[in-house]
Coordinates of C-alpha atoms in Angstrom, one line a residue:
Chain A
M1 CA -44.9 12.6 279.9
T2 CA -47.4 10.1 278.5
T3 CA -49.2 12.5 276.1
D4 CA -49.5 11.3 272.6
K5 CA -48.0 14.1 270.6
Q6 CA -50.3 13.6 267.6
V7 CA -52.4 16.3 266.0
L8 CA -55.2 15.5 263.6
V9 CA -55.8 18.1 260.9
V10 CA -59.2 18.0 259.3
D11 CA -59.3 19.8 255.9
P12 CA -61.0 18.7 252.7
A13 CA -58.3 20.2 250.6
A14 CA -55.0 18.6 251.5
G15 CA -52.4 21.4 251.5
T16 CA -54.6 24.3 252.6
L17 CA -53.3 23.9 256.1
G18 CA -49.9 22.9 254.9
G19 CA -48.2 25.8 256.7
V20 CA -50.0 24.8 259.9
M21 CA -48.8 21.2 259.6
E22 CA -45.3 22.4 259.0
E23 CA -45.5 24.6 262.0
L24 CA -46.8 21.8 264.2
D25 CA -44.1 19.4 262.9
E26 CA -41.5 22.1 263.8
L27 CA -43.0 22.1 267.3
G28 CA -42.5 18.4 267.7
F29 CA -45.9 17.0 266.9
R30 CA -46.7 14.2 264.5
V31 CA -49.4 15.6 262.2
I32 CA -52.0 13.4 260.6
W33 CA -54.3 14.7 257.9
V34 CA -57.9 13.6 257.2
P35 CA -60.3 15.2 254.7
S36 CA -63.5 15.3 256.7
L37 CA -65.1 15.3 260.2
A38 CA -66.4 11.8 259.5
A39 CA -62.9 10.5 258.7
A40 CA -61.7 12.3 261.8
L41 CA -64.2 10.5 264.0
E42 CA -63.2 7.2 262.5
F43 CA -59.6 7.9 263.1
L44 CA -60.2 9.0 266.7
E45 CA -62.3 6.0 267.6
A46 CA -59.4 3.8 266.5
R47 CA -56.7 6.0 268.2
P48 CA -58.3 8.1 271.0
N49 CA -54.9 9.3 272.4
L50 CA -54.6 12.3 270.2
S51 CA -53.6 15.7 271.7
L52 CA -55.5 18.0 269.4
I53 CA -57.8 18.3 266.4
I54 CA -57.5 21.3 264.1
A55 CA -60.4 21.6 261.8
S56 CA -60.6 24.0 259.0
A57 CA -63.8 25.9 258.4
A58 CA -63.9 24.2 255.0
A59 CA -64.3 20.8 256.8
G60 CA -67.8 22.1 257.4
Q61 CA -69.2 23.1 260.7
M62 CA -72.5 21.6 259.7
G63 CA -72.8 18.8 262.1
G64 CA -70.1 20.4 264.2
L65 CA -72.0 20.1 267.5
D66 CA -72.6 16.4 266.9
F67 CA -69.0 16.0 266.1
L68 CA -67.9 17.8 269.3
A69 CA -70.3 15.7 271.4
R70 CA -68.9 12.5 269.9
V71 CA -65.3 13.6 270.3
H72 CA -65.7 14.5 273.9
Q73 CA -67.4 11.2 274.5
V74 CA -64.5 9.2 273.0
A75 CA -61.7 11.5 274.3
P76 CA -62.9 13.8 277.0
N77 CA -59.6 15.7 277.3
L78 CA -59.0 16.2 273.6
R79 CA -59.0 19.8 272.5
I80 CA -60.2 21.2 269.2
I81 CA -59.3 24.3 267.3
W82 CA -61.8 25.3 264.8
G83 CA -61.1 27.5 261.9
A84 CA -63.6 30.2 261.2
R85 CA -64.4 32.1 258.0
P86 CA -64.8 35.9 258.4
D87 CA -68.6 35.6 258.5
D88 CA -68.5 32.8 261.2
G89 CA -68.2 33.4 264.8
K90 CA -71.7 33.4 266.1
G91 CA -72.8 29.8 265.3
P92 CA -73.4 27.0 267.8
V93 CA -69.8 25.7 267.5
S94 CA -68.5 29.2 268.3
A95 CA -70.7 29.3 271.4
R96 CA -69.4 25.9 272.4
A97 CA -65.8 27.0 271.8
G98 CA -66.5 30.1 273.8
K99 CA -66.9 28.0 276.9
G100 CA -63.1 27.6 277.0
L101 CA -63.0 23.9 276.2
D102 CA -61.9 24.6 272.7
S103 CA -60.8 27.5 270.6
I104 CA -62.0 29.1 267.5
I105 CA -59.7 31.3 265.4
P106 CA -60.1 32.9 262.0
E107 CA -58.7 31.5 258.8
P108 CA -56.3 31.7 257.2
F109 CA -54.5 30.7 260.4
R110 CA -51.7 33.0 261.5
A111 CA -48.7 31.2 263.0
D112 CA -48.7 33.3 266.1
E113 CA -52.4 33.0 266.7
L114 CA -52.3 29.3 266.1
R115 CA -49.3 28.8 268.4
S116 CA -51.0 30.8 271.1
A117 CA -54.2 28.7 270.8
I118 CA -52.3 25.5 270.9
A119 CA -50.3 26.7 273.8
E120 CA -53.4 27.6 275.7
L121 CA -55.2 24.3 275.0
L122 CA -52.2 21.9 275.4
A123 CA -50.1 23.4 278.1
E124 CA -51.6 21.0 280.7
H125 CA -50.6 18.1 278.5
F126 CA -46.9 18.9 278.6
Y127 CA -46.5 20.9 281.7
P128 CA -49.1 20.0 284.3
T129 CA -50.3 23.0 286.3
A130 CA -48.3 21.9 289.4
I131 CA -45.1 22.0 287.4
A132 CA -45.9 25.3 285.7
D133 CA -46.7 26.8 289.1
A134 CA -43.5 25.4 290.6
V135 CA -41.5 27.1 287.8
K136 CA -43.2 30.5 288.4
A137 CA -42.9 30.2 292.2
A138 CA -39.2 29.3 291.9
A139 CA -38.5 32.3 289.8
L140 CA -40.3 34.6 292.1
E141 CA -38.6 33.2 295.2
V142 CA -35.2 33.9 293.7
L143 CA -35.8 37.1 291.9
G144 CA -38.2 38.6 294.4
P145 CA -35.5 39.6 297.0
I146 CA -33.6 41.5 294.3
R147 CA -36.4 43.5 292.6
E148 CA -40.1 43.5 292.6
F149 CA -41.1 41.1 289.8
K150 CA -44.4 39.7 288.6
V151 CA -45.0 36.7 286.3
E152 CA -46.1 37.6 282.8
G153 CA -47.6 34.8 280.8
G154 CA -46.5 31.2 281.2
A155 CA -47.1 29.2 278.2
F156 CA -45.3 26.5 276.3
L157 CA -44.4 26.2 272.6
V158 CA -42.5 29.5 272.8
A159 CA -39.4 28.4 271.1
N160 CA -37.9 31.9 270.7
Q161 CA -38.9 33.4 274.0
T162 CA -35.3 34.3 274.7
A163 CA -35.0 36.1 271.4
L164 CA -34.7 39.4 273.1
S165 CA -31.9 38.2 275.4
D166 CA -28.4 39.3 274.9
M167 CA -27.0 36.9 277.5
S168 CA -28.4 33.5 278.7
A169 CA -27.3 30.8 281.0
V170 CA -28.4 27.2 280.6
I171 CA -28.2 24.4 283.1
P172 CA -29.0 20.9 282.0
F173 CA -30.3 18.5 284.6
G174 CA -30.8 14.7 284.9
G175 CA -31.8 12.0 287.2
G176 CA -35.5 11.3 287.9
V177 CA -36.3 13.7 285.0
S178 CA -34.1 15.4 282.5
G179 CA -34.1 18.7 280.6
H180 CA -32.7 22.1 281.0
L181 CA -33.4 25.6 282.3
M182 CA -32.4 28.6 280.4
V183 CA -32.5 32.1 281.9
G184 CA -32.0 35.1 279.7
M185 CA -32.1 38.9 279.6
T186 CA -30.9 41.9 277.8
R187 CA -27.6 43.4 278.8
Q188 CA -29.3 46.5 280.0
H189 CA -31.6 44.5 282.3
A190 CA -28.8 42.4 283.5
E191 CA -27.0 45.5 284.6
I192 CA -30.1 46.8 286.5
L193 CA -30.3 43.4 288.3
Y194 CA -26.6 43.3 288.9
R195 CA -26.6 46.8 290.6
A196 CA -29.6 45.7 292.7
F197 CA -27.8 42.5 293.7
L198 CA -24.6 44.3 294.6
P199 CA -25.5 47.9 295.6
G200 CA -22.7 50.4 295.4
I201 CA -20.8 48.5 292.7
R202 CA -18.9 50.9 290.4
S203 CA -18.3 49.2 287.1
V204 CA -20.1 46.2 285.7
R205 CA -18.2 43.9 283.4
I206 CA -20.1 41.8 281.0
D207 CA -18.7 38.5 282.3
R208 CA -19.8 39.5 285.8
M209 CA -23.3 40.2 284.6
E210 CA -23.2 36.8 282.8
D211 CA -22.1 35.2 286.1
L212 CA -25.1 36.7 287.8
V213 CA -27.4 35.3 285.1
G214 CA -25.8 31.9 285.7
E215 CA -26.3 32.1 289.4
L216 CA -29.9 33.1 289.1
C217 CA -30.4 30.2 286.8
N218 CA -28.8 27.9 289.3
Q219 CA -30.9 29.1 292.2
I220 CA -34.2 29.0 290.3
L221 CA -33.4 25.5 289.1
G222 CA -32.6 24.5 292.7
R223 CA -36.1 25.7 293.8
I224 CA -37.8 23.8 290.9
N225 CA -35.8 20.7 291.8
A226 CA -37.0 21.1 295.4
F227 CA -40.6 20.8 294.1
F228 CA -39.7 17.5 292.4
A229 CA -37.8 16.3 295.5
Q230 CA -41.1 16.7 297.4
H231 CA -42.5 14.1 295.1
A232 CA -39.5 11.8 295.6
V233 CA -38.1 12.7 292.1
S234 CA -34.4 13.2 292.6
I235 CA -32.6 15.6 290.1
Q236 CA -29.0 16.4 289.8
H237 CA -27.7 19.5 288.0
G238 CA -24.3 20.9 287.1
T239 CA -22.9 24.4 286.6
P240 CA -24.2 26.9 284.1
I241 CA -23.2 27.1 280.4
F242 CA -23.2 30.7 279.2
I243 CA -24.4 31.9 275.8
R244 CA -23.6 35.5 274.8
A245 CA -25.8 35.9 271.8
A246 CA -29.1 37.5 271.0
G247 CA -32.0 35.1 270.3
S248 CA -30.5 32.1 271.9
T249 CA -32.7 29.1 272.3
L250 CA -32.2 25.4 272.7
R251 CA -33.7 22.4 271.1
Y252 CA -33.1 18.8 272.0
P253 CA -33.2 16.3 269.2
G254 CA -36.4 14.8 270.5
R255 CA -38.1 18.2 270.1
H256 CA -40.5 18.8 272.9
P257 CA -42.1 22.1 273.7
S258 CA -40.5 24.3 276.4
F259 CA -42.4 26.1 279.1
A260 CA -41.7 29.7 278.9
V261 CA -42.2 32.4 281.5
S262 CA -41.4 36.1 281.6
L263 CA -40.8 38.0 284.8
V264 CA -41.2 41.7 284.6
E265 CA -41.0 44.6 286.9
P266 CA -44.2 46.8 287.0
K267 CA -42.4 49.5 285.2
D268 CA -40.7 47.1 282.8
Q269 CA -37.3 48.2 284.0
A270 CA -36.1 44.7 284.0
R271 CA -37.4 41.6 282.3
V272 CA -36.1 38.0 282.8
T273 CA -37.2 35.2 280.5
L274 CA -37.1 31.5 281.5
E275 CA -37.3 28.6 279.2
Y276 CA -37.9 25.3 281.1
Y277 CA -37.5 22.2 279.1
L278 CA -38.7 18.9 280.5
A279 CA -38.1 15.7 278.5
E280 CA -40.4 12.8 278.8
F281 CA -41.8 12.6 282.3
D282 CA -44.3 10.3 283.8
R283 CA -46.8 12.6 285.4
E284 CA -47.9 9.8 287.7
K285 CA -44.8 10.6 289.7
L286 CA -46.5 13.8 290.8
Q287 CA -49.1 11.7 292.5
A288 CA -46.5 10.2 294.8
P289 CA -46.9 11.2 298.5
V290 CA -45.2 14.4 299.4
A291 CA -41.8 13.7 301.0
S292 CA -40.9 15.7 304.0
R293 CA -37.2 15.6 303.6
V294 CA -36.9 18.8 301.5
L295 CA -35.3 21.8 303.1
P296 CA -37.5 24.8 302.9
L297 CA -36.1 28.2 301.9
G298 CA -35.2 30.4 304.9
E299 CA -34.3 27.6 307.2
I300 CA -31.0 26.5 308.4
R301 CA -30.5 22.7 308.8
Y302 CA -27.9 22.0 311.4
L303 CA -26.2 18.7 310.8
Chain B
M1 CA -7.9 41.3 315.2
S2 CA -11.2 40.2 313.5
W3 CA -12.1 36.7 312.6
Q4 CA -11.7 35.3 309.1
I5 CA -14.2 33.6 306.9
L6 CA -13.5 31.6 303.8
V7 CA -16.2 31.9 301.1
V8 CA -16.0 29.3 298.3
D9 CA -18.4 29.8 295.4
D10 CA -17.9 29.7 291.7
S11 CA -20.2 32.8 291.3
F12 CA -18.4 36.1 291.6
A13 CA -21.8 37.8 292.4
V14 CA -22.4 35.5 295.3
R15 CA -18.9 35.9 296.7
A16 CA -19.1 39.7 296.3
Q17 CA -22.5 39.8 298.0
L18 CA -21.3 37.7 300.9
R19 CA -18.1 39.7 301.2
A20 CA -20.0 42.9 301.5
E21 CA -22.3 41.5 304.2
L22 CA -19.6 39.9 306.2
E23 CA -17.2 42.8 306.0
K24 CA -20.0 45.1 307.1
R25 CA -20.1 43.0 310.3
G26 CA -16.3 43.2 310.9
A27 CA -15.2 39.9 309.3
R28 CA -12.2 39.5 307.1
V29 CA -13.1 37.5 303.9
V30 CA -11.0 35.1 301.9
E31 CA -12.5 34.0 298.6
A32 CA -12.1 30.9 296.4
E33 CA -13.8 30.0 293.1
N34 CA -13.9 26.2 293.6
G35 CA -13.1 23.5 296.0
R36 CA -9.5 23.0 295.1
E37 CA -8.8 26.7 295.4
G38 CA -10.7 26.6 298.7
L39 CA -8.4 24.0 300.1
W40 CA -5.3 26.2 299.1
R41 CA -6.8 29.2 300.7
A42 CA -7.7 27.3 303.8
R43 CA -4.1 26.1 304.1
E44 CA -2.7 29.6 303.5
N45 CA -5.1 31.3 306.0
Q46 CA -6.2 29.8 309.2
V47 CA -9.8 30.7 308.8
D48 CA -12.5 30.6 311.5
L49 CA -15.5 29.5 309.5
V50 CA -16.1 28.3 306.0
L51 CA -19.1 29.0 303.7
V52 CA -19.0 26.7 300.7
D53 CA -21.2 26.1 297.7
V54 CA -21.9 22.5 296.4
H55 CA -22.0 22.7 292.7
M56 CA -18.7 24.1 291.5
P57 CA -16.3 23.2 288.7
V58 CA -12.9 21.6 289.3
M59 CA -13.8 20.3 292.8
D60 CA -17.3 20.4 294.3
G61 CA -18.0 21.6 297.8
L62 CA -18.7 18.2 299.4
R63 CA -15.3 16.8 298.2
M64 CA -13.6 20.0 299.5
I65 CA -15.2 19.5 303.0
E66 CA -14.1 15.9 303.0
E67 CA -10.5 17.0 302.3
L68 CA -10.6 19.9 304.7
R69 CA -11.7 17.7 307.6
R70 CA -8.6 15.6 307.1
I71 CA -6.5 18.7 308.0
P72 CA -6.2 18.6 311.8
E73 CA -6.5 22.4 312.1
Y74 CA -9.9 22.2 310.4
A75 CA -11.3 19.2 312.3
E76 CA -13.7 21.4 314.4
T77 CA -14.0 24.5 312.3
P78 CA -17.6 25.4 311.5
I79 CA -18.4 24.7 307.8
F80 CA -21.7 25.8 306.3
I81 CA -22.9 24.6 303.0
L82 CA -24.6 27.4 301.0
T83 CA -26.4 26.0 298.0
S84 CA -29.5 25.9 295.9
D85 CA -29.8 22.1 296.4
A86 CA -32.7 21.3 298.8
A87 CA -32.9 17.5 298.5
G88 CA -32.8 15.6 301.7
S89 CA -30.4 13.0 300.3
R90 CA -27.9 15.7 299.5
V91 CA -28.2 17.1 303.0
D92 CA -27.3 13.7 304.3
E93 CA -24.2 13.7 302.1
G94 CA -23.3 17.0 303.6
K95 CA -23.5 15.6 307.1
K96 CA -21.5 12.6 306.1
V97 CA -18.5 14.6 304.9
G98 CA -18.6 16.8 308.0
A99 CA -20.5 20.0 307.3
N100 CA -22.2 21.7 310.2
A101 CA -25.1 23.3 308.5
W102 CA -27.0 23.3 305.2
I103 CA -28.4 26.7 304.1
L104 CA -30.4 27.4 300.9
K105 CA -29.8 30.2 298.5
P106 CA -31.0 32.8 298.2
V107 CA -30.3 33.4 301.9
K108 CA -31.2 36.5 303.9
A109 CA -28.2 38.1 305.3
D110 CA -29.7 38.3 308.8
L111 CA -30.4 34.6 308.9
L112 CA -26.9 33.7 307.8
W113 CA -25.4 36.1 310.2
K114 CA -27.3 34.6 313.1
A115 CA -26.0 31.2 312.2
I116 CA -22.5 32.5 311.9
D117 CA -22.8 34.2 315.3
K118 CA -24.0 31.1 316.9
A119 CA -21.2 29.0 315.4
L120 CA -18.5 31.5 316.3
F121 CA -19.7 32.7 319.7
G122 CA -22.4 30.2 320.7
R123 CA -25.1 32.8 320.9
P124 CA -28.7 31.9 320.3
T125 CA -29.8 32.0 316.7
G126 CA -33.0 32.9 314.9
P127 CA -35.3 30.3 313.2
H128 CA -33.6 27.0 312.6
S129 CA -34.5 23.3 312.6
G130 CA -32.2 22.0 315.3
E131 CA -29.3 22.6 317.6
M132 CA -25.8 22.7 316.2
P133 CA -23.8 19.9 317.8
K134 CA -20.7 20.7 319.7
A135 CA -21.4 24.5 319.6
D136 CA -19.4 25.0 322.8
S137 CA -16.4 23.2 321.4
M138 CA -16.2 25.3 318.3
R139 CA -13.4 27.6 318.0
T140 CA -14.5 31.1 318.8
G141 CA -12.4 32.7 316.1
I142 CA -11.6 35.7 318.3
K143 CA -8.0 36.5 317.9

């Protein structure tokens, strides 16, 4: 994707947001620090392709509305996360942030809260809604016939989403776009799915459950790839790689956020997590006319 | 005697699911984990229809079909590709190597059964995108 993965941190005291900067760096962003809102504007006017600004409350919300107005004039899609002191939260900036364009979270920033705010604000930058929807739809198309599932969440920057999985399957793909899909679940949930997939089965071996996880990964990826094929993006994928270890996750050297989705049954009897990683991808390709030569599910094409 | 179907897929779960569905309808099922094993099984057993996945280790499904079509006994046997791959260009490859139908996973058992029924007995099928060529010339598989 063409997003500039740069985040501007505005904080008068360098180091106050050191933990935040480290966290962002871990997530694959290049973090630039400036001491004031004025310096931030100066930087932005020179380089308007930033992804995000994180401004500490200490940077001063005095003049915050003017700052916001100027920022959105220079870079309309740029998101801002404001830090708030405990007694903040009802000022004009908060009111502006409350409109959903930006986010305001209390300081000191907690890693999970910050990650969640970043995920919410930047998801579209990395995984356009169309792709996010395709991933969710693919998962439901494949898992739906086995059990009744619903999508829970759907955010990116969730590096350890599969932390609760005992077994995972990964399928790398390449071609018009590259990346991988990882599907994981606990052993207990894998057994529930296995018994639903093969009713009447007596004993369930771990390698057989693993095999099912791999097949589900394969089928879900196939449905996601069909979405790309509609936009004339051809993708090839291979066979699954199995990981039998709790907390498995994958990182490519380029470090780019993953799109993570959980699918749960209403009574939480089974939970499946998906981690979809897409490397650099030109989103302009999604604007290509929809091709008709993609086989829909539930149709037999006689040759 | 019943007719015999060769199921070639690297996933045990898929093979087991297909076996259960097909046996319920009176078929005998021969299984293989990849294209190479599929060729062995096809030579060992004169099967009446083949269901084959595309993405498999050792030998993929398209290569297996290509090889299978070179065996005179399998020149006209119905071969269905059962895969998660929906791209039109891949479907063209399937046609080139001699497959008769391309079906996407996950497939509903009834839909698959109708296609098998038509291939083996020439009966009308449910929703599909075209007519299977040479349906009348296909081996009935009834022994």
